[in-house]
mmCIF file of C-alpha atoms in Angstrom:
data_model
loop_
_atom_site.group_PDB
_atom_site.id
_atom_site.type_symbol
_atom_site.label_atom_id
_atom_site.label_comp_id
_atom_site.label_asym_id
_atom_site.label_seq_id
_atom_site.Cartn_x
_atom_site.Cartn_y
_atom_site.Cartn_z
ATOM 1 C CA MET A 1 0.007 0.090 0.050
ATOM 2 C CA ALA A 2 1.535 3.361 -1.020
ATOM 3 C CA GLU A 3 0.831 6.425 0.868
ATOM 4 C CA GLU A 4 1.852 10.101 0.396
ATOM 5 C CA THR A 5 4.145 11.053 3.189
ATOM 6 C CA GLY A 6 5.053 14.360 4.832
ATOM 7 C CA THR A 7 7.803 16.591 3.843
ATOM 8 C CA LEU A 8 11.358 15.454 4.172
ATOM 9 C CA ALA A 9 11.851 17.685 7.340
ATOM 10 C CA GLU A 10 9.151 15.852 9.120
ATOM 11 C CA ARG A 11 10.611 12.432 8.806
ATOM 12 C CA PRO A 12 13.671 10.790 10.377
ATOM 13 C CA GLU A 13 16.395 10.042 7.935
ATOM 14 C CA GLN A 14 15.995 6.699 6.285
ATOM 15 C CA PRO A 15 18.994 4.448 5.438
ATOM 16 C CA LEU A 16 18.938 3.410 1.792
ATOM 17 C CA PRO A 17 19.428 -0.072 0.542
ATOM 18 C CA PRO A 18 22.595 -0.663 -1.489
ATOM 19 C CA VAL A 19 22.601 -0.065 -5.177
ATOM 20 C CA ARG A 20 22.776 -3.215 -7.239
ATOM 21 C CA ASP A 21 24.517 -3.062 -10.700
ATOM 22 C CA TRP A 22 22.471 -4.971 -13.285
ATOM 23 C CA PRO A 23 24.764 -5.683 -16.289
ATOM 24 C CA ALA A 24 23.386 -6.705 -19.637
ATOM 25 C CA GLY A 25 24.674 -10.186 -19.524
ATOM 26 C CA GLU A 26 23.958 -12.979 -21.932
ATOM 27 C CA LEU A 27 20.839 -15.125 -21.291
ATOM 28 C CA ASN A 28 20.154 -18.723 -22.411
ATOM 29 C CA ALA A 29 17.021 -19.384 -24.323
ATOM 30 C CA THR A 30 13.958 -18.606 -22.297
ATOM 31 C CA GLU A 31 15.736 -18.643 -18.991
ATOM 32 C CA PHE A 32 14.322 -16.178 -16.385
ATOM 33 C CA GLU A 33 16.990 -13.421 -15.849
ATOM 34 C CA PRO A 34 19.058 -14.465 -12.779
ATOM 35 C CA VAL A 35 19.765 -10.987 -11.623
ATOM 36 C CA LEU A 36 16.036 -10.181 -11.638
ATOM 37 C CA ALA A 37 15.345 -13.289 -9.578
ATOM 38 C CA GLU A 38 17.802 -12.112 -6.977
ATOM 39 C CA LEU A 39 16.285 -8.640 -6.940
ATOM 40 C CA MET A 40 12.841 -10.212 -6.437
ATOM 41 C CA ARG A 41 14.122 -12.128 -3.399
ATOM 42 C CA GLU A 42 15.621 -8.872 -1.983
ATOM 43 C CA GLY A 43 12.474 -6.806 -2.723
ATOM 44 C CA PRO A 44 9.819 -5.543 -2.682
ATOM 45 C CA LEU A 45 11.880 -2.449 -3.455
ATOM 46 C CA THR A 46 15.488 -2.440 -4.449
ATOM 47 C CA ARG A 47 17.859 0.136 -6.018
ATOM 48 C CA ILE A 48 19.378 -0.616 -9.318
ATOM 49 C CA ARG A 49 22.070 0.842 -11.749
ATOM 50 C CA LEU A 50 21.988 -0.272 -15.443
ATOM 51 C CA PRO A 51 24.722 -0.104 -17.877
ATOM 52 C CA TYR A 52 23.938 3.411 -19.347
ATOM 53 C CA GLY A 53 22.446 6.765 -18.221
ATOM 54 C CA GLU A 54 22.997 8.352 -14.850
ATOM 55 C CA GLY A 55 22.505 7.514 -11.143
ATOM 56 C CA TRP A 56 20.258 4.782 -9.810
ATOM 57 C CA ALA A 57 16.617 3.961 -9.762
ATOM 58 C CA TRP A 58 14.136 2.112 -7.510
ATOM 59 C CA LEU A 59 12.857 -1.167 -8.802
ATOM 60 C CA ALA A 60 9.379 -2.536 -7.880
ATOM 61 C CA THR A 61 8.960 -6.300 -8.399
ATOM 62 C CA ARG A 62 5.874 -7.288 -6.482
ATOM 63 C CA TYR A 63 2.618 -7.647 -8.495
ATOM 64 C CA ASP A 64 0.434 -5.133 -6.266
ATOM 65 C CA ASP A 65 3.279 -2.524 -6.401
ATOM 66 C CA VAL A 66 3.774 -2.751 -10.055
ATOM 67 C CA LYS A 67 0.018 -2.227 -10.659
ATOM 68 C CA MET A 68 -0.109 0.641 -8.202
ATOM 69 C CA ILE A 69 2.796 2.596 -9.557
ATOM 70 C CA THR A 70 1.654 2.162 -13.232
ATOM 71 C CA ASN A 71 -1.809 3.451 -12.342
ATOM 72 C CA ASP A 72 -0.721 6.260 -9.942
ATOM 73 C CA PRO A 73 -0.352 9.779 -11.476
ATOM 74 C CA ARG A 74 2.345 10.580 -8.902
ATOM 75 C CA PHE A 75 4.794 8.627 -10.984
ATOM 76 C CA SER A 76 5.385 10.513 -14.299
ATOM 77 C CA ARG A 77 6.704 9.188 -17.561
ATOM 78 C CA ARG A 78 6.982 12.644 -18.978
ATOM 79 C CA GLU A 79 9.320 13.685 -16.298
ATOM 80 C CA ALA A 80 11.545 10.721 -17.082
ATOM 81 C CA SER A 81 11.803 11.759 -20.723
ATOM 82 C CA VAL A 82 13.809 14.927 -19.977
ATOM 83 C CA ARG A 83 16.426 13.123 -17.623
ATOM 84 C CA GLN A 84 19.309 10.815 -18.176
ATOM 85 C CA VAL A 85 17.928 8.083 -15.930
ATOM 86 C CA THR A 86 19.988 4.934 -15.528
ATOM 87 C CA ARG A 87 18.902 2.560 -18.388
ATOM 88 C CA LEU A 88 19.714 -0.486 -20.487
ATOM 89 C CA ALA A 89 19.936 1.168 -23.893
ATOM 90 C CA PRO A 90 22.992 3.027 -24.911
ATOM 91 C CA HIS A 91 20.940 5.543 -26.883
ATOM 92 C CA PHE A 92 18.273 7.859 -25.444
ATOM 93 C CA ALA A 93 16.549 10.477 -27.521
ATOM 94 C CA PRO A 94 12.607 10.466 -26.835
ATOM 95 C CA ARG A 95 10.678 12.267 -29.363
ATOM 96 C CA PRO A 96 8.356 15.115 -28.376
ATOM 97 C CA GLY A 97 4.813 13.953 -28.295
ATOM 98 C CA ALA A 98 5.735 10.162 -27.955
ATOM 99 C CA LEU A 99 2.868 8.137 -26.544
ATOM 100 C CA ALA A 100 4.989 6.120 -24.255
ATOM 101 C CA TRP A 101 6.385 9.307 -22.377
ATOM 102 C CA ALA A 102 3.034 11.088 -22.094
ATOM 103 C CA ASP A 103 1.060 11.693 -18.914
ATOM 104 C CA GLN A 104 -2.644 12.431 -18.730
ATOM 105 C CA PRO A 105 -4.351 14.192 -20.170
ATOM 106 C CA ASP A 106 -2.074 14.265 -23.136
ATOM 107 C CA HIS A 107 -1.792 10.471 -23.064
ATOM 108 C CA ASN A 108 -5.520 10.013 -23.926
ATOM 109 C CA ARG A 109 -5.489 12.719 -26.438
ATOM 110 C CA LEU A 110 -2.564 11.032 -28.346
ATOM 111 C CA ARG A 111 -4.068 7.528 -27.950
ATOM 112 C CA ASN A 112 -7.650 8.406 -29.137
ATOM 113 C CA ALA A 113 -6.378 9.600 -32.428
ATOM 114 C CA VAL A 114 -5.549 5.963 -33.377
ATOM 115 C CA SER A 115 -7.946 4.036 -31.121
ATOM 116 C CA ALA A 116 -10.365 3.132 -33.988
ATOM 117 C CA ALA A 117 -7.639 1.056 -35.531
ATOM 118 C CA TYR A 118 -7.255 -1.207 -32.343
ATOM 119 C CA THR A 119 -10.747 -1.974 -31.183
ATOM 120 C CA VAL A 120 -12.178 -5.584 -31.037
ATOM 121 C CA SER A 121 -14.230 -4.963 -33.997
ATOM 122 C CA ALA A 122 -11.118 -3.839 -35.958
ATOM 123 C CA VAL A 123 -9.396 -7.069 -35.000
ATOM 124 C CA LYS A 124 -12.510 -9.153 -36.327
ATOM 125 C CA ARG A 125 -12.362 -7.256 -39.687
ATOM 126 C CA LEU A 126 -8.709 -7.911 -39.993
ATOM 127 C CA ARG A 127 -8.615 -11.616 -38.884
ATOM 128 C CA PRO A 128 -9.699 -13.065 -42.304
ATOM 129 C CA ARG A 129 -7.034 -11.059 -44.011
ATOM 130 C CA ALA A 130 -4.353 -12.029 -41.408
ATOM 131 C CA GLN A 131 -5.367 -15.613 -41.906
ATOM 132 C CA GLU A 132 -4.972 -15.199 -45.652
ATOM 133 C CA MET A 133 -1.503 -13.820 -45.403
ATOM 134 C CA LEU A 134 -0.527 -16.541 -42.916
ATOM 135 C CA ASP A 135 -1.883 -19.269 -45.044
ATOM 136 C CA ALA A 136 0.260 -17.937 -48.048
ATOM 137 C CA LEU A 137 3.382 -18.158 -45.938
ATOM 138 C CA VAL A 138 2.728 -21.677 -44.787
ATOM 139 C CA ASP A 139 1.740 -22.710 -48.389
ATOM 140 C CA GLY A 140 5.339 -21.690 -49.316
ATOM 141 C CA LEU A 141 6.759 -23.489 -46.322
ATOM 142 C CA VAL A 142 4.938 -26.639 -47.148
ATOM 143 C CA ALA A 143 5.812 -26.391 -50.780
ATOM 144 C CA ASP A 144 9.481 -26.089 -50.266
ATOM 145 C CA GLY A 145 9.578 -28.938 -47.645
ATOM 146 C CA PRO A 146 11.673 -29.401 -44.536
ATOM 147 C CA PRO A 147 13.961 -28.389 -42.896
ATOM 148 C CA ALA A 148 13.206 -24.628 -42.590
ATOM 149 C CA ASP A 149 13.806 -21.721 -40.268
ATOM 150 C CA LEU A 150 10.374 -21.077 -38.790
ATOM 151 C CA VAL A 151 11.387 -17.534 -37.846
ATOM 152 C CA GLU A 152 12.567 -16.513 -41.261
ATOM 153 C CA ARG A 153 9.694 -18.189 -43.218
ATOM 154 C CA VAL A 154 6.657 -17.456 -40.864
ATOM 155 C CA LEU A 155 7.230 -15.877 -37.479
ATOM 156 C CA GLU A 156 8.969 -12.895 -38.836
ATOM 157 C CA PRO A 157 7.082 -11.927 -42.139
ATOM 158 C CA PHE A 158 3.669 -12.619 -40.679
ATOM 159 C CA PRO A 159 3.688 -9.914 -37.897
ATOM 160 C CA ILE A 160 5.496 -7.536 -40.179
ATOM 161 C CA ASN A 161 2.579 -7.869 -42.755
ATOM 162 C CA VAL A 162 -0.031 -7.588 -40.235
ATOM 163 C CA VAL A 163 1.390 -4.543 -38.460
ATOM 164 C CA CYS A 164 1.936 -2.913 -41.842
ATOM 165 C CA GLU A 165 -1.670 -3.670 -42.771
ATOM 166 C CA VAL A 166 -3.003 -2.040 -39.699
ATOM 167 C CA MET A 167 -0.574 0.953 -40.237
ATOM 168 C CA GLY A 168 -1.384 1.287 -43.882
ATOM 169 C CA VAL A 169 2.125 0.624 -45.194
ATOM 170 C CA PRO A 170 2.311 -0.237 -48.918
ATOM 171 C CA VAL A 171 3.580 -3.903 -49.549
ATOM 172 C CA ASP A 172 6.799 -2.822 -51.301
ATOM 173 C CA GLU A 173 7.822 -0.624 -48.361
ATOM 174 C CA ARG A 174 7.505 -3.204 -45.654
ATOM 175 C CA GLN A 175 10.901 -4.821 -45.646
ATOM 176 C CA LYS A 176 12.584 -1.422 -45.482
ATOM 177 C CA LEU A 177 10.609 -0.520 -42.397
ATOM 178 C CA HIS A 178 11.225 -3.837 -40.801
ATOM 179 C CA ASP A 179 15.147 -3.369 -41.247
ATOM 180 C CA TRP A 180 14.859 -0.048 -39.574
ATOM 181 C CA THR A 181 12.684 -1.217 -36.620
ATOM 182 C CA ARG A 182 14.946 -4.230 -35.990
ATOM 183 C CA GLU A 183 17.939 -1.958 -35.705
ATOM 184 C CA ILE A 184 16.067 0.407 -33.330
ATOM 185 C CA ILE A 185 15.339 -2.325 -30.810
ATOM 186 C CA SER A 186 18.808 -3.786 -30.864
ATOM 187 C CA THR A 187 21.455 -2.588 -28.371
ATOM 188 C CA ALA A 188 24.277 -4.104 -30.427
ATOM 189 C CA GLY A 189 24.739 -1.428 -33.169
ATOM 190 C CA GLY A 190 25.329 1.513 -31.003
ATOM 191 C CA ALA A 191 23.809 4.928 -30.862
ATOM 192 C CA GLU A 192 24.898 5.899 -34.437
ATOM 193 C CA ALA A 193 23.126 2.864 -36.046
ATOM 194 C CA SER A 194 20.111 3.349 -33.998
ATOM 195 C CA GLU A 195 19.800 6.944 -34.842
ATOM 196 C CA GLN A 196 20.096 6.414 -38.500
ATOM 197 C CA ALA A 197 17.340 3.784 -38.372
ATOM 198 C CA LYS A 198 15.135 6.223 -36.367
ATOM 199 C CA LYS A 199 15.765 8.983 -38.985
ATOM 200 C CA GLY A 200 14.884 6.619 -41.809
ATOM 201 C CA LEU A 201 11.756 5.295 -40.059
ATOM 202 C CA PHE A 202 10.384 8.636 -38.616
ATOM 203 C CA GLY A 203 11.297 10.362 -41.915
ATOM 204 C CA TRP A 204 9.142 7.881 -43.948
ATOM 205 C CA ILE A 205 6.329 8.111 -41.358
ATOM 206 C CA GLY A 206 6.414 11.912 -41.675
ATOM 207 C CA GLU A 207 5.989 11.886 -45.421
ATOM 208 C CA ALA A 208 3.250 9.228 -45.097
ATOM 209 C CA VAL A 209 1.362 11.261 -42.618
ATOM 210 C CA ARG A 210 1.553 14.422 -44.560
ATOM 211 C CA GLU A 211 0.367 12.523 -47.681
ATOM 212 C CA ARG A 212 -2.697 11.028 -45.854
ATOM 213 C CA ARG A 213 -3.449 14.361 -44.354
ATOM 214 C CA ASP A 214 -3.604 15.917 -47.776
ATOM 215 C CA SER A 215 -5.249 13.084 -49.564
ATOM 216 C CA GLU A 216 -7.858 12.573 -46.794
ATOM 217 C CA ASN A 217 -8.769 16.125 -47.079
ATOM 218 C CA GLU A 218 -9.367 15.882 -50.905
ATOM 219 C CA SER A 219 -11.340 12.599 -50.251
ATOM 220 C CA GLU A 220 -13.679 14.184 -47.625
ATOM 221 C CA ASN A 221 -14.343 17.135 -49.898
ATOM 222 C CA GLU A 222 -15.392 14.869 -52.647
ATOM 223 C CA SER A 223 -17.736 12.831 -50.344
ATOM 224 C CA ASP A 224 -19.033 15.729 -48.294
ATOM 225 C CA GLY A 225 -17.252 14.267 -45.221
ATOM 226 C CA ASP A 226 -18.699 10.854 -45.310
ATOM 227 C CA SER A 227 -16.388 8.265 -43.730
ATOM 228 C CA ASN A 228 -15.776 4.898 -44.957
ATOM 229 C CA GLY A 229 -13.698 1.844 -43.903
ATOM 230 C CA ASP A 230 -10.963 2.604 -46.486
ATOM 231 C CA SER A 231 -9.372 5.124 -44.145
ATOM 232 C CA GLU A 232 -9.139 3.368 -40.881
ATOM 233 C CA ASP A 233 -5.443 2.422 -40.968
ATOM 234 C CA VAL A 234 -3.232 4.284 -38.509
ATOM 235 C CA LEU A 235 -1.559 6.552 -40.886
ATOM 236 C CA SER A 236 -4.849 7.750 -42.343
ATOM 237 C CA LEU A 237 -6.247 8.206 -38.864
ATOM 238 C CA LEU A 238 -3.206 10.255 -37.913
ATOM 239 C CA GLY A 239 -3.290 12.197 -41.164
ATOM 240 C CA GLY A 240 -6.941 13.065 -40.357
ATOM 241 C CA ALA A 241 -6.205 14.144 -36.787
ATOM 242 C CA VAL A 242 -3.490 16.425 -38.063
ATOM 243 C CA ARG A 243 -5.686 18.094 -40.599
ATOM 244 C CA ARG A 244 -8.347 18.701 -37.869
ATOM 245 C CA GLY A 245 -5.758 20.207 -35.586
ATOM 246 C CA GLU A 246 -6.101 17.492 -32.949
ATOM 247 C CA LEU A 247 -2.554 16.516 -33.208
ATOM 248 C CA GLY A 248 0.630 18.286 -34.447
ATOM 249 C CA LEU A 249 2.682 16.544 -37.137
ATOM 250 C CA GLU A 250 5.511 15.732 -34.980
ATOM 251 C CA GLU A 251 3.132 14.314 -32.470
ATOM 252 C CA ALA A 252 1.472 12.201 -35.017
ATOM 253 C CA ILE A 253 4.942 10.805 -36.189
ATOM 254 C CA SER A 254 5.799 10.130 -32.555
ATOM 255 C CA VAL A 255 2.634 8.150 -32.042
ATOM 256 C CA ALA A 256 3.049 6.054 -35.151
ATOM 257 C CA GLY A 257 6.756 5.053 -34.776
ATOM 258 C CA PRO A 258 6.444 2.845 -31.671
ATOM 259 C CA LEU A 259 3.249 1.311 -33.139
ATOM 260 C CA GLN A 260 5.200 0.243 -36.185
ATOM 261 C CA ILE A 261 8.086 -1.077 -34.036
ATOM 262 C CA GLY A 262 5.609 -3.066 -31.870
ATOM 263 C CA GLY A 263 5.375 -5.708 -34.714
ATOM 264 C CA GLU A 264 8.827 -6.934 -33.665
ATOM 265 C CA ALA A 265 7.365 -8.149 -30.274
ATOM 266 C CA VAL A 266 5.040 -10.683 -31.931
ATOM 267 C CA THR A 267 7.971 -12.358 -33.759
ATOM 268 C CA ASN A 268 9.986 -12.713 -30.590
ATOM 269 C CA ASN A 269 7.147 -13.720 -28.285
ATOM 270 C CA SER A 270 5.841 -16.345 -30.715
ATOM 271 C CA GLY A 271 9.313 -17.595 -31.255
ATOM 272 C CA GLN A 272 9.839 -18.163 -27.436
ATOM 273 C CA MET A 273 6.368 -19.913 -27.291
ATOM 274 C CA PHE A 274 7.188 -22.212 -30.264
ATOM 275 C CA TYR A 275 10.606 -22.976 -28.568
ATOM 276 C CA LEU A 276 8.958 -23.932 -25.454
ATOM 277 C CA LEU A 277 6.235 -26.054 -27.210
ATOM 278 C CA LEU A 278 8.932 -27.866 -29.372
ATOM 279 C CA THR A 279 11.139 -28.652 -26.305
ATOM 280 C CA ARG A 280 8.407 -29.585 -23.966
ATOM 281 C CA PRO A 281 6.612 -32.661 -25.386
ATOM 282 C CA ASP A 282 4.001 -32.410 -22.676
ATOM 283 C CA LEU A 283 2.981 -28.941 -23.609
ATOM 284 C CA LEU A 284 2.788 -29.474 -27.298
ATOM 285 C CA ARG A 285 0.729 -32.710 -26.726
ATOM 286 C CA ARG A 286 -1.733 -30.715 -24.609
ATOM 287 C CA PHE A 287 -2.082 -28.116 -27.391
ATOM 288 C CA ARG A 288 -2.482 -30.825 -30.116
ATOM 289 C CA ASP A 289 -4.911 -32.991 -28.233
ATOM 290 C CA ASP A 290 -7.023 -30.419 -26.597
ATOM 291 C CA PRO A 291 -7.535 -27.319 -28.925
ATOM 292 C CA ALA A 292 -10.021 -25.999 -26.327
ATOM 293 C CA SER A 293 -7.179 -25.491 -23.978
ATOM 294 C CA ARG A 294 -5.069 -23.212 -26.230
ATOM 295 C CA PRO A 295 -6.667 -19.809 -25.273
ATOM 296 C CA ALA A 296 -5.834 -20.280 -21.545
ATOM 297 C CA GLY A 297 -2.528 -21.918 -22.588
ATOM 298 C CA ILE A 298 -1.543 -18.890 -24.684
ATOM 299 C CA GLU A 299 -2.233 -16.671 -21.710
ATOM 300 C CA GLU A 300 -0.082 -18.823 -19.475
ATOM 301 C CA LEU A 301 2.842 -18.623 -21.953
ATOM 302 C CA LEU A 302 2.414 -14.994 -22.208
ATOM 303 C CA ARG A 303 2.710 -14.809 -18.431
ATOM 304 C CA HIS A 304 5.740 -17.187 -18.393
ATOM 305 C CA ILE A 305 7.899 -16.048 -21.291
ATOM 306 C CA PRO A 306 10.635 -13.469 -20.533
ATOM 307 C CA HIS A 307 9.494 -10.851 -23.115
ATOM 308 C CA ARG A 308 12.245 -8.395 -22.620
ATOM 309 C CA ALA A 309 15.750 -7.985 -21.184
ATOM 310 C CA ALA A 310 15.930 -6.028 -17.860
ATOM 311 C CA VAL A 311 13.220 -3.410 -17.658
ATOM 312 C CA GLY A 312 11.316 -1.059 -19.842
ATOM 313 C CA LEU A 313 10.763 2.622 -19.360
ATOM 314 C CA PRO A 314 11.294 4.567 -16.066
ATOM 315 C CA ARG A 315 8.867 6.955 -14.221
ATOM 316 C CA ILE A 316 9.783 9.876 -11.851
ATOM 317 C CA ALA A 317 8.125 10.285 -8.541
ATOM 318 C CA THR A 318 6.506 13.826 -8.428
ATOM 319 C CA ARG A 319 5.836 13.484 -4.723
ATOM 320 C CA ASP A 320 7.201 11.662 -1.715
ATOM 321 C CA VAL A 321 5.528 8.213 -1.586
ATOM 322 C CA ASP A 322 5.863 5.565 1.069
ATOM 323 C CA ILE A 323 5.837 1.972 -0.316
ATOM 324 C CA HIS A 324 5.972 -0.763 2.309
ATOM 325 C CA GLY A 325 7.778 1.552 4.722
ATOM 326 C CA THR A 326 10.339 2.597 2.104
ATOM 327 C CA LEU A 327 10.434 6.256 1.163
ATOM 328 C CA VAL A 328 10.465 7.001 -2.528
ATOM 329 C CA SER A 329 11.325 10.746 -2.682
ATOM 330 C CA ALA A 330 10.082 13.300 -5.008
ATOM 331 C CA GLY A 331 12.493 13.267 -8.048
ATOM 332 C CA ASP A 332 13.511 9.527 -7.546
ATOM 333 C CA ALA A 333 13.520 7.321 -10.761
ATOM 334 C CA VAL A 334 11.384 4.245 -10.521
ATOM 335 C CA TYR A 335 11.188 1.152 -12.696
ATOM 336 C CA VAL A 336 8.735 -1.691 -12.457
ATOM 337 C CA SER A 337 9.241 -5.262 -13.710
ATOM 338 C CA TYR A 338 6.312 -6.828 -15.451
ATOM 339 C CA LEU A 339 8.436 -10.039 -15.774
ATOM 340 C CA ALA A 340 8.755 -10.125 -11.920
ATOM 341 C CA ALA A 341 5.112 -9.339 -11.401
ATOM 342 C CA ASN A 342 4.224 -12.235 -13.504
ATOM 343 C CA ARG A 343 6.212 -14.569 -11.243
ATOM 344 C CA ASP A 344 4.806 -13.133 -7.922
ATOM 345 C CA PRO A 345 4.012 -16.350 -6.040
ATOM 346 C CA ASP A 346 1.247 -14.582 -4.056
ATOM 347 C CA VAL A 347 -0.599 -14.236 -7.421
ATOM 348 C CA PHE A 348 0.644 -17.131 -9.318
ATOM 349 C CA PRO A 349 1.510 -20.016 -7.098
ATOM 350 C CA ASP A 350 4.521 -22.005 -8.191
ATOM 351 C CA PRO A 351 5.209 -19.203 -10.716
ATOM 352 C CA ASP A 352 8.101 -20.841 -12.456
ATOM 353 C CA ARG A 353 5.910 -23.826 -13.530
ATOM 354 C CA ILE A 354 3.967 -23.579 -16.936
ATOM 355 C CA ASP A 355 0.454 -24.673 -16.038
ATOM 356 C CA PHE A 356 -2.133 -24.500 -18.822
ATOM 357 C CA ASP A 357 -4.803 -25.147 -16.238
ATOM 358 C CA ARG A 358 -3.819 -22.019 -14.292
ATOM 359 C CA ASP A 359 -5.992 -18.859 -14.628
ATOM 360 C CA ALA A 360 -3.197 -16.610 -15.984
ATOM 361 C CA GLY A 361 -5.581 -13.890 -17.191
ATOM 362 C CA ALA A 362 -4.366 -11.450 -14.589
ATOM 363 C CA HIS A 363 -0.811 -11.343 -16.108
ATOM 364 C CA VAL A 364 0.716 -7.902 -16.925
ATOM 365 C CA SER A 365 2.749 -8.960 -20.108
ATOM 366 C CA PHE A 366 1.024 -6.206 -22.050
ATOM 367 C CA GLY A 367 1.575 -3.687 -19.255
ATOM 368 C CA ASN A 368 -0.896 -1.905 -16.985
ATOM 369 C CA GLY A 369 -2.757 1.296 -16.544
ATOM 370 C CA PRO A 370 -2.849 4.123 -19.020
ATOM 371 C CA HIS A 371 0.253 2.727 -20.896
ATOM 372 C CA PHE A 372 -1.368 -0.697 -21.338
ATOM 373 C CA CYS A 373 -0.096 -2.042 -24.949
ATOM 374 C CA THR A 374 -2.244 -0.339 -27.592
ATOM 375 C CA GLY A 375 -1.901 -3.411 -29.834
ATOM 376 C CA ALA A 376 -2.606 -6.170 -27.340
ATOM 377 C CA VAL A 377 -5.700 -7.366 -29.088
ATOM 378 C CA PHE A 378 -3.779 -7.734 -32.365
ATOM 379 C CA SER A 379 -0.868 -9.491 -30.784
ATOM 380 C CA ARG A 380 -3.205 -12.120 -29.201
ATOM 381 C CA MET A 381 -4.971 -12.494 -32.479
ATOM 382 C CA GLN A 382 -1.734 -13.215 -34.337
ATOM 383 C CA ILE A 383 -0.380 -15.532 -31.682
ATOM 384 C CA GLU A 384 -3.662 -17.533 -31.844
ATOM 385 C CA LEU A 385 -3.534 -17.731 -35.667
ATOM 386 C CA LEU A 386 0.078 -18.796 -35.623
ATOM 387 C CA ILE A 387 -0.383 -21.658 -33.040
ATOM 388 C CA ASP A 388 -3.685 -22.930 -34.593
ATOM 389 C CA THR A 389 -2.416 -22.835 -38.192
ATOM 390 C CA LEU A 390 1.005 -24.284 -37.676
ATOM 391 C CA LEU A 391 -0.052 -27.015 -35.428
ATOM 392 C CA GLU A 392 -2.922 -28.099 -37.614
ATOM 393 C CA ARG A 393 -1.283 -27.826 -40.925
ATOM 394 C CA LEU A 394 2.173 -29.322 -39.694
ATOM 395 C CA PRO A 395 1.205 -32.140 -37.318
ATOM 396 C CA GLY A 396 4.744 -33.529 -37.210
ATOM 397 C CA LEU A 397 6.370 -30.187 -36.410
ATOM 398 C CA ARG A 398 9.560 -30.523 -34.346
ATOM 399 C CA LEU A 399 13.013 -29.081 -33.971
ATOM 400 C CA ALA A 400 15.579 -29.896 -36.615
ATOM 401 C CA VAL A 401 18.495 -29.266 -34.244
ATOM 402 C CA PRO A 402 19.090 -30.002 -30.433
ATOM 403 C CA ALA A 403 17.405 -27.439 -28.270
ATOM 404 C CA ASP A 404 20.833 -26.028 -27.123
ATOM 405 C CA GLN A 405 21.701 -25.225 -30.715
ATOM 406 C CA VAL A 406 18.704 -22.841 -31.212
ATOM 407 C CA PRO A 407 20.294 -19.389 -31.298
ATOM 408 C CA PHE A 408 18.654 -16.592 -29.258
ATOM 409 C CA ARG A 409 19.093 -12.874 -29.572
ATOM 410 C CA GLN A 410 21.704 -11.160 -27.321
ATOM 411 C CA ARG A 411 22.213 -7.527 -26.671
ATOM 412 C CA THR A 412 18.608 -6.758 -27.584
ATOM 413 C CA MET A 413 15.679 -5.199 -25.495
ATOM 414 C CA ILE A 414 13.233 -7.775 -26.759
ATOM 415 C CA ARG A 415 14.219 -11.399 -26.349
ATOM 416 C CA GLY A 416 13.507 -14.293 -28.744
ATOM 417 C CA PRO A 417 15.203 -16.803 -31.006
ATOM 418 C CA VAL A 418 17.159 -15.602 -34.000
ATOM 419 C CA ALA A 419 16.188 -18.671 -35.934
ATOM 420 C CA LEU A 420 14.089 -21.701 -35.209
ATOM 421 C CA PRO A 421 15.180 -24.685 -37.324
ATOM 422 C CA VAL A 422 12.294 -27.093 -37.686
ATOM 423 C CA THR A 423 11.187 -30.192 -39.647
ATOM 424 C CA TRP A 424 7.977 -32.023 -39.877
#
């Protein structure tokens, strides 16, 4: 339970826990990060220092604390965007108007501009088209025969195509945008490579939004303002919002960029899921023999997989807050760990075990509070289609190499296999 405290002068001085260095070490496959496991045992609040940035930050690992902090306006993302907080990534240049760094009420204003593209009804409309794109990829996989790299042939191109469909990116431009987004989420190429990729991606988005702003204006004039389903992609929605003065152009670009980058998460998440299924015969057998268990099983896999390395974006406490008797002072940087919250034994008993009969629906893999992932419904839809389609069309699907020979990404913010060699 967090409470606002009195002024610093009113409280006795409090000894601070030691600062723990959290290096960006190499991790094996889907193992839970050992440093984070130690910090969880030392919690509920610890102090950490990551490889880049300045100073130290609080880390919250308990489920209830993570949910409280991410819902509490006393912890500000915007304030963290203008400070060199200790961080995992070597490069740090938040764009003005970025959704991820906005506080209310700006956050809702920015998010509402694209909300029509991410509704449940929008998912239903897209699902047949997504299935069609996936079927075409699997057709090619089957035609060429085994062995094959499941990441290269399906798990990478499918989410790229889906996110580009939602965004409104032309087919012949999609690979270029994917190359940029992959460079942006990597920590291996350094600041210069990331900055070049960001310039390419955000420059392309700026041109696209300007084009949609102007073409949508012309279209509305021709149709007396009547709307139709052809302009509900994200770039068109943002172009319309800019034209109406609801967003500035730079804000629209800042909103679109992370949504485009988000497609990379599905590739890596589904890659981890298939790795687990193909290395755990009991899990694969359950999914094959009992299709009705798949929705709950997918939620459990989402809870279990280590989606990212270290932690995401920080917040700054704007007031003194007491959490479990520990003073978080105004101005302190605070991180939360969704990975740790998903392993809180008070919420998920025996949390390291994968249990398809568990009610894992309370997991926070897509975040929590105002910054809950915009594309969560699309991510779930893609994962469902991938698992259903690949298990049904490739009943003999299995790894083509020993499990310890499957290469996983290192020095990247989003974890997942580089390749997944399979046969069937």
